[in-house]
């Protein structure tokens, strides 16, 4: 993976924007009376992510996420909500693993892939009722 | 006087350290010395064959070496007879064997099984399955704020005459050394059958099963310098004799007839099919290695490293330690760091070649009780050096710098 960074800003894995999304998560919290609400966890490391959606005329009008876990799972959720807000559900449906990993923009080791994709699982299972899981399918 | 370990010399027996890793995950699985792999390679290259079956010399040699491990293990844990030493794949299989062969016969509707909140999943799930099948109840002994078992509560539960009491000698998640002797005596006095999970006990504390007085004792070779795939169930002969087989098929029989089958005698009654021959031979070499070091010296070294690590970690700001003080724990330290998830810490440590465990350590009921989802865990063994602990502290500081 990466070499040891001189400063936090040039760490190849814990990039500044990832740490920023971890420490200052966007769209964090709960929605009152959401149209859709779903939560998933990764029992192995105890990561939990839940999302509340407000959908109007087929568009994700508002979104909030909650949960706890490692920097990768939380930053990935925060990034995903930014992308989802204002997006038609039909378009949100097309978001896949490659998109989420691309957005994170770092090399994810097999041990951490579940962390990175937990929020996508919440989106898939919650918003579309797609069968849960899993990152092995592709 | 207790011998001290010459760690520098010991490390020369472990080629893996040439890679430069700081290995702090021995409670998960230990490293293996050259002597262990050499014993296995010798079998593969010089007398590879099946045991107990063939009438030629290399098979006899294989059988002798394979069976020799039984005597070494018997001696290590001071069992009365090699008939009481059953080869299994590990602790998990050993406990499942007891749950299946002893449990299905003796646990009845309404019976009580007593476990503790410190247990590894492998000493919980087989009992949950058995209890569900039989309509038995399970009660769990709680821990106090130091991560030690509530013995007052244990005593109370014993008043309800449990059929079975099962607990770990040492907690893999917190390192807590349980007062096993006292607990076994109390449980036996209450009329219970007692299983001790020795997965973390046999490699680090050692055991004398006759002095301990338990009915069953389970442990894994891979946590005590041996290879994966070979472990031990010790059982008191009287109980084993009365139990039906676990797995059935070849090797565990005396005679198979259309009208019915008679089982082999102990210990082979419980060893169906071709066994992990090389691994059992490797385990024998591991026992030799540990015996040569001396379990007293092993314990003394671990205590020293644990005290050193406990001190070093206590000095780190924002670090929370779980479990008892170092004098009352084995070489395991679970901790968390404010604002940094254990997985992130492990990822950062990994970049410094520091192997650290992060997660629930197969003890989810305990994690729930502690109110945490996961912890980071450092664990030590005969080859652990203070330098490795220093490197861990370095990685923690690096993580804190990144996450500040
Ligand atoms: C206390 C305890 N019990 C049981 C086990 C299970 O051992 P194995 O996976 O070798 O069967 C472990 C291993 O992590 C353990 O630490």
XYZ file of C-alpha atoms and ligand atoms in Angstrom:
558
model
C 0.000 0.000 0.000
C 1.238 3.482 0.700
C 4.428 4.530 2.317
C 4.453 6.402 5.557
C 3.221 9.886 5.083
C 5.144 12.934 6.120
C 2.017 14.868 6.958
C -1.612 13.926 7.206
C -2.357 15.852 4.035
C -0.312 13.549 1.828
C -1.301 10.244 3.395
C -2.198 8.032 0.476
C -4.929 6.160 2.288
C -6.293 8.459 4.928
C -6.551 11.345 2.507
C -7.520 14.724 3.817
C -11.003 14.638 2.267
C -11.668 11.200 3.728
C -10.706 12.339 7.195
C -12.809 15.441 6.646
C -15.874 13.383 5.733
C -15.200 11.169 8.739
C -14.877 13.990 11.205
C -17.479 16.274 9.642
C -19.934 13.903 8.025
C -22.333 15.525 5.553
C -26.058 14.871 5.841
C -25.560 13.224 9.208
C -28.570 12.645 11.439
C -32.155 11.515 11.035
C -35.153 12.665 8.976
C -38.574 12.935 10.495
C -41.095 10.651 8.816
C -38.793 9.467 6.066
C -40.265 7.684 3.051
C -37.601 5.073 3.302
C -35.401 4.161 6.241
C -32.960 1.318 6.323
C -29.995 0.173 8.383
C -27.263 -2.381 7.785
C -24.348 -3.479 9.880
C -21.125 -5.330 9.522
C -21.030 -7.466 12.653
C -17.404 -8.388 12.131
C -16.175 -4.909 12.959
C -19.315 -3.429 14.433
C -19.840 -0.829 11.727
C -23.429 0.369 11.437
C -24.934 2.647 8.804
C -28.542 3.693 8.413
C -30.104 6.033 5.858
C -33.351 8.007 5.823
C -34.723 9.131 2.456
C -37.372 11.660 1.537
C -38.543 10.934 -1.991
C -40.777 13.255 -3.992
C -41.819 12.729 -7.617
C -39.209 10.054 -7.958
C -36.413 12.292 -6.768
C -34.411 11.938 -3.557
C -35.305 15.268 -2.097
C -33.510 14.827 1.182
C -31.292 12.244 2.814
C -29.594 11.674 6.168
C -27.338 8.944 7.389
C -26.447 7.784 10.863
C -24.201 5.143 12.323
C -20.750 4.522 13.605
C -17.674 2.771 12.475
C -14.313 3.233 10.867
C -13.214 6.193 8.790
C -13.714 4.296 5.553
C -17.303 3.235 6.214
C -18.336 6.642 7.522
C -16.590 8.691 4.838
C -18.002 6.465 2.137
C -21.518 6.989 3.522
C -21.038 10.721 3.732
C -19.776 10.882 0.153
C -22.655 8.740 -1.058
C -25.313 10.959 0.527
C -23.825 13.973 -1.205
C -24.180 12.203 -4.485
C -27.695 10.961 -3.784
C -29.249 14.225 -2.708
C -31.365 15.581 -5.533
C -30.842 12.532 -7.689
C -33.778 10.752 -9.363
C -34.230 7.293 -7.849
C -33.798 5.791 -11.279
C -30.328 7.275 -11.517
C -29.473 6.315 -7.961
C -30.277 2.770 -8.926
C -27.395 2.752 -11.360
C -24.793 3.545 -8.721
C -22.537 0.554 -8.310
C -19.473 -0.590 -6.461
C -17.093 0.935 -8.945
C -18.718 4.334 -8.425
C -18.460 4.185 -4.667
C -14.876 2.955 -4.696
C -13.990 5.507 -7.355
C -15.395 8.280 -5.262
C -13.327 7.194 -2.297
C -10.346 7.364 -4.589
C -8.035 5.162 -2.574
C -6.728 1.642 -2.830
C -8.998 -0.493 -0.692
C -7.571 -3.773 0.516
C -9.801 -6.870 0.540
C -9.957 -6.621 4.332
C -11.554 -3.194 4.150
C -13.845 -3.561 1.146
C -16.868 -4.353 3.324
C -16.320 -1.098 5.190
C -16.225 0.861 1.961
C -19.369 -0.714 0.536
C -21.601 -0.809 3.609
C -23.389 2.421 2.644
C -24.049 1.128 -0.859
C -25.618 -1.941 0.686
C -27.925 0.293 2.723
C -28.894 2.122 -0.445
C -29.504 -1.041 -2.427
C -31.394 -3.002 0.192
C -33.255 -0.060 1.659
C -34.231 1.902 -1.378
C -34.806 -0.882 -3.851
C -35.460 -3.914 -1.759
C -32.749 -5.652 -3.720
C -31.492 -8.758 -2.037
C -28.782 -7.745 0.390
C -25.167 -8.229 -0.264
C -22.919 -8.656 -1.602
C -19.568 -7.594 -2.720
C -18.789 -11.087 -3.913
C -21.329 -10.930 -6.669
C -19.232 -9.008 -9.130
C 14.336 -20.227 40.441
C 12.419 -19.857 37.237
C 14.409 -19.959 34.047
C 14.075 -16.876 31.897
C 13.555 -17.127 28.179
C 16.361 -16.185 25.859
C 14.088 -14.446 23.406
C 16.803 -13.520 20.963
C 17.790 -17.154 20.543
C 14.166 -18.245 20.383
C 13.458 -15.789 17.578
C 16.127 -17.435 15.438
C 13.870 -20.497 15.350
C 11.098 -18.458 13.755
C 12.027 -17.632 10.149
C 8.962 -15.421 9.735
C 10.584 -12.692 11.810
C 13.054 -12.155 8.986
C 10.201 -10.425 7.169
C 10.440 -7.650 9.725
C 6.948 -7.985 11.153
C 6.072 -7.125 14.727
C 3.668 -9.943 15.456
C 1.162 -9.026 18.136
C -1.620 -11.481 17.333
C -0.540 -14.713 18.999
C -3.843 -15.162 20.811
C -5.319 -15.534 17.346
C -2.714 -17.939 16.077
C 0.915 -18.282 17.081
C 3.934 -18.428 14.834
C 5.637 -21.793 14.373
C 9.280 -22.565 14.890
C 11.430 -24.327 12.317
C 11.395 -27.466 14.486
C 7.661 -27.831 13.923
C 7.750 -27.397 10.168
C 10.819 -29.644 10.004
C 8.957 -32.463 11.748
C 6.129 -32.126 9.263
C 8.421 -31.969 6.265
C 10.268 -35.026 7.498
C 7.003 -36.937 7.534
C 6.134 -35.782 4.006
C 9.551 -36.587 2.638
C 10.525 -39.717 4.516
C 7.518 -41.701 5.700
C 4.419 -40.199 4.175
C 1.694 -42.853 4.468
C -1.521 -43.484 6.291
C -1.459 -44.499 9.944
C -2.918 -47.567 11.663
C -3.608 -49.326 8.402
C -0.628 -50.435 6.417
C 1.774 -53.299 6.892
C 4.960 -51.707 5.719
C 7.762 -49.900 7.463
C 7.150 -46.261 6.590
C 3.542 -46.604 7.718
C 4.743 -48.053 10.978
C 7.088 -45.120 11.383
C 4.262 -42.681 10.596
C 2.034 -44.404 13.142
C 4.700 -44.298 15.822
C 5.317 -40.586 15.303
C 1.625 -39.826 15.079
C 0.893 -41.684 18.306
C 3.948 -40.213 20.037
C 2.216 -36.835 20.114
C -0.456 -38.337 22.350
C 2.064 -39.213 25.042
C 3.713 -35.786 24.756
C 0.369 -34.074 25.195
C -0.614 -36.397 28.021
C 2.587 -35.491 29.797
C 2.174 -31.765 29.098
C -1.277 -31.604 30.676
C -0.696 -34.451 33.155
C -3.599 -36.624 32.051
C -3.797 -40.110 33.543
C -3.711 -41.957 30.248
C -3.250 -41.444 26.513
C -6.738 -42.924 26.165
C -7.962 -39.579 27.427
C -6.227 -37.602 24.684
C -8.432 -37.248 21.602
C -7.116 -35.598 18.468
C -9.429 -32.995 16.990
C -8.984 -30.174 14.503
C -8.915 -27.706 17.355
C -10.828 -26.276 20.288
C -13.961 -25.707 18.259
C -14.194 -29.301 17.149
C -13.350 -30.530 20.644
C -16.202 -28.551 22.195
C -18.576 -29.628 19.440
C -17.595 -33.223 20.089
C -18.582 -32.871 23.740
C -21.791 -31.004 22.918
C -22.747 -33.723 20.475
C -21.591 -36.938 22.104
C -21.959 -36.064 25.765
C -24.532 -33.277 25.525
C -27.122 -35.067 23.443
C -27.128 -37.937 25.854
C -27.116 -36.058 29.140
C -28.749 -32.675 28.653
C -32.497 -32.909 29.034
C -35.495 -30.630 28.888
C -35.340 -28.016 31.644
C -31.662 -28.586 32.437
C -29.400 -25.661 33.187
C -26.107 -24.941 31.419
C -23.839 -22.291 32.932
C -21.461 -20.310 30.706
C -19.812 -16.915 31.181
C -19.850 -13.619 29.317
C -16.126 -14.012 28.674
C -16.594 -16.997 26.372
C -15.376 -17.297 22.827
C -18.211 -18.055 20.396
C -16.976 -21.617 20.100
C -17.853 -22.148 23.764
C -21.289 -20.569 23.322
C -22.814 -21.571 20.010
C -22.581 -25.392 20.386
C -24.372 -25.063 23.745
C -27.003 -22.741 22.300
C -27.761 -25.282 19.594
C -27.897 -28.095 22.137
C -30.085 -26.082 24.523
C -32.510 -25.168 21.733
C -32.747 -28.787 20.670
C -33.318 -30.123 24.169
C -35.239 -27.282 25.739
C -32.452 -26.542 28.212
C -31.636 -23.104 29.625
C -28.332 -21.235 29.496
C -27.244 -18.716 32.106
C -24.178 -16.524 31.691
C -21.962 -15.404 34.563
C -21.474 -11.642 34.334
C -18.196 -9.738 34.734
C -17.329 -6.890 37.058
C -15.853 -3.548 36.015
C -12.359 -5.072 35.907
C -13.455 -7.694 33.415
C -13.306 -10.484 35.995
C -16.049 -13.028 36.535
C -18.640 -12.342 39.201
C -17.954 -15.348 41.385
C -20.795 -14.442 43.729
C -23.158 -14.805 40.802
C -21.467 -18.019 39.728
C -22.078 -19.473 43.206
C -25.735 -18.437 43.017
C -26.154 -20.183 39.686
C -24.572 -23.326 41.083
C -27.378 -23.482 43.641
C -29.666 -24.345 40.729
C -27.697 -27.534 40.082
C -26.549 -27.011 36.507
C -25.908 -30.120 34.456
C -22.976 -28.514 32.710
C -20.595 -25.675 33.487
C -18.293 -24.541 30.673
C -15.827 -21.671 30.827
C -12.475 -20.533 29.510
C -9.317 -20.778 31.575
C -8.183 -17.456 30.106
C -10.266 -14.929 28.154
C -9.010 -14.402 24.617
C -10.589 -10.955 24.451
C -9.510 -9.444 27.779
C -6.761 -11.761 28.946
C -8.562 -12.344 32.247
C -7.152 -15.373 34.055
C -10.118 -17.061 35.651
C -9.803 -18.834 39.006
C -10.290 -22.120 37.196
C -9.352 -24.379 40.074
C -11.811 -22.758 42.437
C -14.551 -22.683 39.808
C -14.134 -26.318 38.822
C -14.189 -27.396 42.475
C -17.360 -25.419 43.156
C -19.050 -26.678 39.988
C -18.120 -30.289 40.742
C -19.406 -29.905 44.297
C -22.690 -28.731 42.793
C -22.828 -31.925 40.745
C -22.085 -30.397 37.333
C -19.997 -31.825 34.538
C -17.295 -29.270 33.753
C -15.662 -28.343 30.482
C -12.750 -25.927 30.479
C -11.883 -24.145 27.233
C -8.102 -24.156 27.387
C -7.470 -22.515 24.006
C -5.767 -19.582 25.745
C -4.787 -21.521 28.829
C -2.745 -24.450 27.560
C -0.352 -22.329 25.455
C 0.275 -19.659 28.066
C -0.633 -20.772 31.578
C -0.232 -24.476 31.107
C -2.502 -26.924 32.842
C -2.522 -29.989 35.050
C -5.891 -31.491 34.229
C -5.849 -33.853 37.190
C -5.118 -31.068 39.645
C -7.719 -28.902 37.920
C -10.254 -31.702 38.209
C -12.321 -30.831 35.148
C -14.139 -33.440 33.061
C -13.181 -32.030 29.674
C -10.417 -29.710 28.543
C -10.152 -28.417 24.962
C -7.317 -26.639 23.188
C -5.782 -25.863 19.795
C -2.287 -26.692 18.599
C -2.040 -23.630 16.374
C -2.091 -21.272 19.331
C 0.851 -23.061 20.941
C 3.455 -23.081 18.176
C 1.873 -26.008 16.316
C 0.227 -26.050 12.903
C -3.446 -25.381 12.231
C -5.705 -28.412 11.979
C -4.555 -30.291 15.071
C -6.018 -29.806 18.526
C -6.899 -31.797 21.584
C -9.861 -32.860 23.598
C -8.956 -34.221 26.987
C -11.786 -36.107 28.655
C -11.954 -38.185 31.799
C -11.855 -41.789 30.725
C -15.004 -42.801 32.508
C -17.002 -40.151 30.645
C -15.399 -40.856 27.290
C -16.058 -44.587 27.642
C -19.756 -43.937 28.153
C -20.051 -41.542 25.207
C -21.101 -42.452 21.693
C -18.883 -41.493 18.768
C -19.009 -38.019 17.250
C -18.067 -38.698 13.648
C -18.349 -42.180 12.305
C -16.839 -44.172 9.485
C -13.416 -45.647 8.996
C -10.836 -46.067 11.757
C -13.238 -45.556 14.647
C -14.640 -49.070 14.400
C -13.602 -52.441 15.698
C -15.804 -54.474 13.397
C -18.487 -53.528 10.940
C -21.150 -56.085 10.152
C -24.402 -55.781 8.327
C -26.164 -56.412 11.650
C -24.279 -53.636 13.367
C -20.929 -52.173 14.293
C -18.739 -52.288 17.356
C -16.673 -49.215 18.037
C -12.962 -48.986 18.476
C -11.613 -48.403 21.965
C -10.422 -45.069 23.289
C -9.080 -42.773 22.016
C -9.690 -43.918 18.446
C -13.436 -44.213 18.921
C -13.567 -40.458 18.419
C -11.154 -40.263 15.496
C -13.039 -41.212 12.365
C -11.444 -41.129 8.953
C -7.913 -40.279 7.919
C -6.557 -37.776 10.388
C -4.332 -34.706 10.054
C -1.202 -36.820 10.387
C 1.433 -34.234 9.536
C -0.276 -31.666 11.735
C -0.449 -34.020 14.710
C 3.262 -34.775 14.259
C 3.894 -31.031 14.077
C 1.932 -30.554 17.287
C 4.194 -33.110 18.938
C 7.214 -31.035 17.946
C 5.526 -27.911 19.298
C 4.920 -29.618 22.639
C 8.590 -30.646 22.724
C 9.583 -27.063 22.042
C 7.343 -25.644 24.769
C 8.350 -28.325 27.248
C 12.014 -27.537 26.668
C 11.351 -23.863 27.390
C 9.322 -24.755 30.458
C 5.820 -23.419 31.067
C 7.012 -21.491 34.126
C 9.495 -19.602 31.990
C 6.844 -19.024 29.310
C 4.504 -17.539 31.902
C 7.237 -15.392 33.434
C 8.199 -13.969 30.045
C 4.614 -13.195 29.140
C 4.067 -11.484 32.463
C 7.092 -9.293 31.902
C 6.037 -8.309 28.373
C 2.447 -7.761 29.459
C 3.500 -5.480 32.290
C 5.759 -3.574 29.942
C 3.027 -3.199 27.326
C 0.408 -2.259 29.900
C 2.651 0.522 31.191
C 3.546 1.726 27.716
C -0.077 1.792 26.582
C -1.271 3.426 29.801
C 0.970 6.369 28.955
C -0.746 6.971 25.610
C -3.243 9.789 25.748
C -6.837 8.949 24.812
C -6.262 5.220 25.161
C -8.701 3.033 27.095
C -7.562 -0.346 28.390
C -10.071 -3.113 29.001
C -9.765 -5.898 31.516
C -7.851 -6.579 34.710
C -4.465 -5.207 35.809
C -1.409 -6.912 34.302
C -0.753 -9.066 37.358
C -4.129 -10.728 36.858
C -4.109 -11.238 33.118
C -2.392 -13.322 30.485
C -0.496 -11.837 27.530
C -3.495 -10.147 25.957
C -4.310 -6.439 25.966
C -7.530 -5.085 24.484
C -7.800 -1.350 24.066
C -9.421 1.449 22.133
C -8.330 4.907 21.146
C -10.554 7.912 21.257
C -11.672 9.004 17.809
C -9.989 6.158 15.964
C -11.823 3.002 15.036
C -9.812 -0.180 15.762
C -9.853 -1.100 12.075
C -8.304 2.199 11.106
C -5.673 1.693 13.769
C -4.942 -1.817 12.490
C -4.643 -0.529 8.921
C -2.155 2.126 9.990
C -0.227 -0.342 12.158
C -0.101 -2.742 9.222
C 1.771 -0.166 7.181
C 4.466 -0.345 9.843
C 4.350 -4.154 9.651
C 2.728 -4.299 13.058
C 0.185 -7.142 13.112
C -2.670 -6.131 15.361
C -6.127 -7.613 15.746
C -9.194 -5.400 15.469
C -12.733 -6.595 15.923
C -14.947 -8.432 18.353
C -12.501 -11.324 18.898
C -15.301 -13.885 18.534
C -16.727 -12.673 21.826
C -19.718 -10.580 20.794
C -21.670 -11.049 24.059
C -18.651 -9.671 25.914
C -18.310 -6.720 23.532
C -21.997 -5.941 24.023
C -21.488 -6.090 27.786
C -18.530 -3.702 27.524
C -20.610 -1.406 25.330
C -18.157 -1.412 22.454
C -18.487 -2.778 18.939
C -14.854 -3.670 18.611
C -11.484 -3.247 20.256
C -7.884 -3.402 19.131
C -5.967 -6.269 20.689
C -2.283 -6.955 21.141
C -1.240 -10.397 22.344
C 2.132 -11.898 23.156
C 4.023 -15.132 23.252
C 7.433 -16.685 23.848
C 9.058 -14.743 21.015
C 7.586 -11.311 21.754
C 10.111 -8.533 22.320
C 9.709 -5.170 23.968
C 10.748 -3.626 20.690
C 7.544 -4.937 19.108
C 5.509 -3.224 21.798
C 7.431 -0.006 21.145
C 6.599 -0.282 17.474
C 2.927 -0.650 18.361
C 3.073 2.517 20.439
C 4.733 4.219 17.462
C 1.903 3.132 15.170
C -0.689 4.389 17.632
C 0.993 7.783 17.731
C 1.117 7.826 13.939
C -2.611 7.065 13.828
C -3.290 9.848 16.304
C -1.285 12.242 14.176
C -3.268 11.307 11.064
C -6.602 11.504 12.843
C -5.914 14.553 14.999
C -10.762 -18.928 24.193
C -10.886 -19.555 22.840
N -11.701 -20.596 22.659
C -11.826 -21.191 21.473
C -11.147 -20.768 20.366
C -11.348 -21.465 19.064
O -10.207 -22.119 18.678
P -10.085 -22.792 17.236
O -10.491 -21.729 16.254
O -8.658 -23.153 17.112
O -10.996 -23.956 17.196
C -10.295 -19.679 20.496
C -9.555 -19.176 19.313
O -9.599 -18.035 18.970
C -10.159 -19.064 21.759
O -9.346 -18.013 21.925
